Amino acid sequence: MSPSAETALFALTEDQRDIRAAVREIAEAEIAPHAADVDERERYPVEAEKALVSTGFNAVHIPEEYGGAGADAVTTVIVIEEVARVCGSSSLIPAVNKLGSMPIILSASEELKAQVLPSIASGEATISYALSEREAGSDAVSMRTRAVRDGDDWVLNGTKAWITNAGVSRWYTVMAVTDPDAAKPAQGISAFVVHADDPGFEVGPKERKLGIKGSPTREIHLQQCRIPGDRIIGEPGTGFRTALATLDHTRPTIGAQAVGLAQGALDVAVAYVKERKQFGRHLAEFQGLQFMIADMAMAVEASRTLVYQAAAATERGDANATFLASAAKTLASDTAMKVTTDAVQLLGGAGYTRDYPVERMMRDAKITQIYEGTNQVQRLVMARALLR
């Protein structure tokens, strides 16, 4: 076997490396300059959305037959990682587009795919994912939102909580109970696509959050919300199965967001310790700080590798994809929290101010340990996969 062939066994393709370079250039030129203002004013990152849509990086995972780039899962996490490296809030544009649309890609009819996916691919619309409720977070099957048939339509009633980019998105993938008497609660849940213009659809006020302040998080209220009958995703009762399959595909994207945040903080910290002097020496000359930097970089590289491995496993449909998705999300998010905290420490008092981005990255990193399944739930998922 030639050396080049051996290298190719575990390397990004030339296209993926080119995409990383392209996204990084766009992120640094058009997204990073606005990141602090987006956080400070808690405003949606319109500059990032414009830049991502104009270059086709807003939803690269959408298949070509629906107007998308048809990018594989590894390419998709690279895009999210590179945006998160400069702005966590902005990285949720491609990440949530994948989260909201994967149930449709996995389980919807061709007619429903054709109705929804092209507008997401073009950037005309974004799509959010509505599974959680105030009293049904980790215990999602205890949801109370209901959907009932009424002639050819479905009528939905209930409230969904913690909906990322709610109020900005035009489409929403919503899980609701269609058979409250099902033998198992999970078998009574169905998935639907709701549009912001559907009668009976409303969004609540923005949540006041610790981080990712540029990405609005709201409740959505469904009050006799009537949608056409063909907007159900798959057959009735298959919604929860679709939701779990979706998370196998999207938990690596949260891992990618976490890797990007950690890498961004590490980059700032390395530049700072090489420049800053104390006791007549650059901070980078102190062995204790060198060890911190080494540990941070080691953890980031390990997380990145696992995220890419998990993404590739979902692309191939590997048997261990569920385990790897949870492992990647958990390792990367725990790493992001540790690395961003250490970056603040390395910058000292400066790191605790908003003059540097590491405090923002630390605040943004926290949510990656919580959403799309807390890291405690991820450990349950991993253990069950191993012990099954």
CSV table of N, CA and C in Angstrom, one decimal, residues 4-69:
chain,number,residue,atom,x,y,z
A,4,SER,N,0.4,7.4,0.4
A,4,SER,CA,-0.7,8.3,0.1
A,4,SER,C,-2.0,7.6,0.4
A,5,ALA,N,-2.1,6.3,0.0
A,5,ALA,CA,-3.3,5.5,0.3
A,5,ALA,C,-3.5,5.3,1.8
A,6,GLU,N,-2.4,5.1,2.5
A,6,GLU,CA,-2.5,4.9,3.9
A,6,GLU,C,-3.0,6.2,4.6
A,7,THR,N,-2.5,7.3,4.2
A,7,THR,CA,-3.0,8.6,4.7
A,7,THR,C,-4.5,8.8,4.5
A,8,ALA,N,-4.9,8.4,3.3
A,8,ALA,CA,-6.3,8.6,2.9
A,8,ALA,C,-7.3,7.8,3.8
A,9,LEU,N,-6.8,6.8,4.5
A,9,LEU,CA,-7.7,5.9,5.3
A,9,LEU,C,-8.3,6.7,6.4
A,10,PHE,N,-7.7,7.8,6.9
A,10,PHE,CA,-8.2,8.5,8.0
A,10,PHE,C,-7.9,10.0,7.9
A,11,ALA,N,-8.5,10.5,6.8
A,11,ALA,CA,-8.2,11.9,6.5
A,11,ALA,C,-9.4,12.5,5.9
A,12,LEU,N,-9.6,13.9,6.0
A,12,LEU,CA,-10.7,14.6,5.3
A,12,LEU,C,-10.3,14.5,3.8
A,13,THR,N,-11.4,14.6,3.0
A,13,THR,CA,-11.2,14.7,1.6
A,13,THR,C,-10.7,16.1,1.2
A,14,GLU,N,-10.2,16.2,0.0
A,14,GLU,CA,-9.8,17.6,-0.4
A,14,GLU,C,-11.0,18.5,-0.4
A,15,ASP,N,-12.2,18.1,-0.8
A,15,ASP,CA,-13.3,18.9,-0.8
A,15,ASP,C,-13.7,19.4,0.6
A,16,GLN,N,-13.6,18.5,1.6
A,16,GLN,CA,-13.9,18.9,2.9
A,16,GLN,C,-12.9,19.9,3.5
A,17,ARG,N,-11.6,19.7,3.1
A,17,ARG,CA,-10.6,20.7,3.5
A,17,ARG,C,-10.8,22.0,2.9
A,18,ASP,N,-11.3,22.0,1.6
A,18,ASP,CA,-11.6,23.3,0.9
A,18,ASP,C,-12.8,24.0,1.6
A,19,ILE,N,-13.8,23.2,1.9
A,19,ILE,CA,-15.0,23.7,2.6
A,19,ILE,C,-14.6,24.3,3.9
A,20,ARG,N,-13.8,23.7,4.7
A,20,ARG,CA,-13.3,24.2,6.0
A,20,ARG,C,-12.7,25.6,5.8
A,21,ALA,N,-11.8,25.7,4.8
A,21,ALA,CA,-11.1,26.9,4.5
A,21,ALA,C,-12.0,28.0,4.1
A,22,ALA,N,-13.0,27.6,3.3
A,22,ALA,CA,-14.0,28.6,2.8
A,22,ALA,C,-14.9,29.1,3.9
A,23,VAL,N,-15.4,28.2,4.8
A,23,VAL,CA,-16.2,28.6,5.9
A,23,VAL,C,-15.4,29.5,6.9
A,24,ARG,N,-14.2,29.1,7.1
A,24,ARG,CA,-13.4,29.9,8.1
A,24,ARG,C,-13.1,31.3,7.6
A,25,GLU,N,-12.9,31.4,6.3
A,25,GLU,CA,-12.7,32.8,5.7
A,25,GLU,C,-14.0,33.6,5.9
A,26,ILE,N,-15.1,33.0,5.6
A,26,ILE,CA,-16.4,33.7,5.7
A,26,ILE,C,-16.7,34.1,7.2
A,27,ALA,N,-16.4,33.1,8.0
A,27,ALA,CA,-16.7,33.3,9.5
A,27,ALA,C,-15.8,34.4,10.0
A,28,GLU,N,-14.5,34.4,9.7
A,28,GLU,CA,-13.7,35.5,10.2
A,28,GLU,C,-13.9,36.9,9.6
A,29,ALA,N,-14.3,36.9,8.4
A,29,ALA,CA,-14.5,38.2,7.7
A,29,ALA,C,-15.9,38.8,8.0
A,30,GLU,N,-17.0,37.9,8.0
A,30,GLU,CA,-18.3,38.4,8.0
A,30,GLU,C,-19.2,38.0,9.2
A,31,ILE,N,-18.7,37.1,10.1
A,31,ILE,CA,-19.4,36.7,11.2
A,31,ILE,C,-18.7,37.2,12.5
A,32,ALA,N,-17.4,36.9,12.6
A,32,ALA,CA,-16.7,37.3,13.9
A,32,ALA,C,-16.8,38.8,14.2
A,33,PRO,N,-16.8,39.7,13.2
A,33,PRO,CA,-16.8,41.1,13.6
A,33,PRO,C,-18.1,41.5,14.3
A,34,HIS,N,-19.2,40.7,14.2
A,34,HIS,CA,-20.5,41.1,14.8
A,34,HIS,C,-20.8,40.2,16.0
A,35,ALA,N,-20.0,39.3,16.3
A,35,ALA,CA,-20.3,38.3,17.4
A,35,ALA,C,-20.5,39.0,18.7
A,36,ALA,N,-19.7,39.9,19.1
A,36,ALA,CA,-19.8,40.6,20.4
A,36,ALA,C,-21.1,41.4,20.5
A,37,ASP,N,-21.4,42.1,19.4
A,37,ASP,CA,-22.6,42.9,19.4
A,37,ASP,C,-23.8,42.0,19.4
A,38,VAL,N,-23.8,40.9,18.7
A,38,VAL,CA,-24.9,40.0,18.7
A,38,VAL,C,-25.2,39.5,20.1
A,39,ASP,N,-24.1,39.2,20.9
A,39,ASP,CA,-24.3,38.7,22.3
A,39,ASP,C,-24.7,39.9,23.2
A,40,GLU,N,-24.1,41.0,23.0
A,40,GLU,CA,-24.4,42.2,23.9
A,40,GLU,C,-25.8,42.6,23.8
A,41,ARG,N,-26.3,42.7,22.5
A,41,ARG,CA,-27.6,43.2,22.3
A,41,ARG,C,-28.7,42.1,22.2
A,42,GLU,N,-28.2,40.8,22.4
A,42,GLU,CA,-29.1,39.7,22.3
A,42,GLU,C,-30.0,39.7,21.1
A,43,ARG,N,-29.3,39.9,19.9
A,43,ARG,CA,-30.1,40.1,18.7
A,43,ARG,C,-29.7,38.9,17.7
A,44,TYR,N,-30.6,38.6,16.9
A,44,TYR,CA,-30.4,37.5,15.9
A,44,TYR,C,-29.2,37.9,15.0
A,45,PRO,N,-28.3,37.0,14.6
A,45,PRO,CA,-27.1,37.3,13.8
A,45,PRO,C,-27.5,37.4,12.3
A,46,VAL,N,-28.1,38.5,11.9
A,46,VAL,CA,-28.6,38.7,10.6
A,46,VAL,C,-27.4,38.7,9.6
A,47,GLU,N,-26.2,39.2,10.0
A,47,GLU,CA,-25.1,39.2,9.1
A,47,GLU,C,-24.6,37.8,8.9
A,48,ALA,N,-24.6,37.0,9.9
A,48,ALA,CA,-24.2,35.6,9.7
A,48,ALA,C,-25.2,34.8,8.8
A,49,GLU,N,-26.5,35.1,9.0
A,49,GLU,CA,-27.5,34.4,8.2
A,49,GLU,C,-27.3,34.8,6.7
A,50,LYS,N,-27.1,36.1,6.5
A,50,LYS,CA,-26.9,36.6,5.1
A,50,LYS,C,-25.6,35.9,4.5
A,51,ALA,N,-24.5,35.9,5.2
A,51,ALA,CA,-23.3,35.3,4.7
A,51,ALA,C,-23.4,33.8,4.4
A,52,LEU,N,-24.1,33.1,5.3
A,52,LEU,CA,-24.2,31.7,5.2
A,52,LEU,C,-25.2,31.3,4.0
A,53,VAL,N,-26.3,32.1,3.9
A,53,VAL,CA,-27.2,31.8,2.8
A,53,VAL,C,-26.6,32.2,1.4
A,54,SER,N,-25.8,33.3,1.4
A,54,SER,CA,-25.3,33.7,0.1
A,54,SER,C,-24.2,32.7,-0.4
A,55,THR,N,-23.6,32.0,0.5
A,55,THR,CA,-22.6,31.0,0.1
A,55,THR,C,-23.1,29.6,0.2
A,56,GLY,N,-24.3,29.4,0.5
A,56,GLY,CA,-24.9,28.0,0.5
A,56,GLY,C,-24.5,27.2,1.7
A,57,PHE,N,-24.0,27.8,2.8
A,57,PHE,CA,-23.6,27.1,4.0
A,57,PHE,C,-24.6,27.1,5.1
A,58,ASN,N,-25.8,27.6,4.8
A,58,ASN,CA,-26.9,27.6,5.8
A,58,ASN,C,-27.5,26.3,6.1
A,59,ALA,N,-27.5,25.4,5.1
A,59,ALA,CA,-28.1,24.1,5.2
A,59,ALA,C,-27.5,23.1,4.2
A,60,VAL,N,-26.2,22.8,4.3
A,60,VAL,CA,-25.5,22.1,3.3
A,60,VAL,C,-26.0,20.6,3.3
A,61,HIS,N,-26.7,20.2,4.3
A,61,HIS,CA,-27.1,18.7,4.4
A,61,HIS,C,-28.3,18.4,3.5
A,62,ILE,N,-29.0,19.4,3.0
A,62,ILE,CA,-30.2,19.2,2.3
A,62,ILE,C,-29.9,18.4,1.0
A,63,PRO,N,-30.5,17.3,0.6
A,63,PRO,CA,-30.2,16.6,-0.6
A,63,PRO,C,-30.3,17.4,-1.8
A,64,GLU,N,-29.6,17.1,-2.8
A,64,GLU,CA,-29.5,17.8,-4.1
A,64,GLU,C,-30.9,17.9,-4.8
A,65,GLU,N,-31.7,16.8,-4.7
A,65,GLU,CA,-33.0,16.8,-5.4
A,65,GLU,C,-34.0,17.8,-4.8
A,66,TYR,N,-33.6,18.4,-3.6
A,66,TYR,CA,-34.5,19.4,-3.0
A,66,TYR,C,-33.8,20.8,-3.0
A,67,GLY,N,-32.8,20.9,-3.9
A,67,GLY,CA,-32.1,22.2,-4.0
A,67,GLY,C,-30.9,22.4,-3.1
A,68,GLY,N,-30.6,21.4,-2.3
A,68,GLY,CA,-29.4,21.6,-1.4
A,68,GLY,C,-28.1,21.1,-2.0
A,69,ALA,N,-27.1,21.2,-1.2
A,69,ALA,CA,-25.7,20.8,-1.7
A,69,ALA,C,-25.5,19.3,-1.6
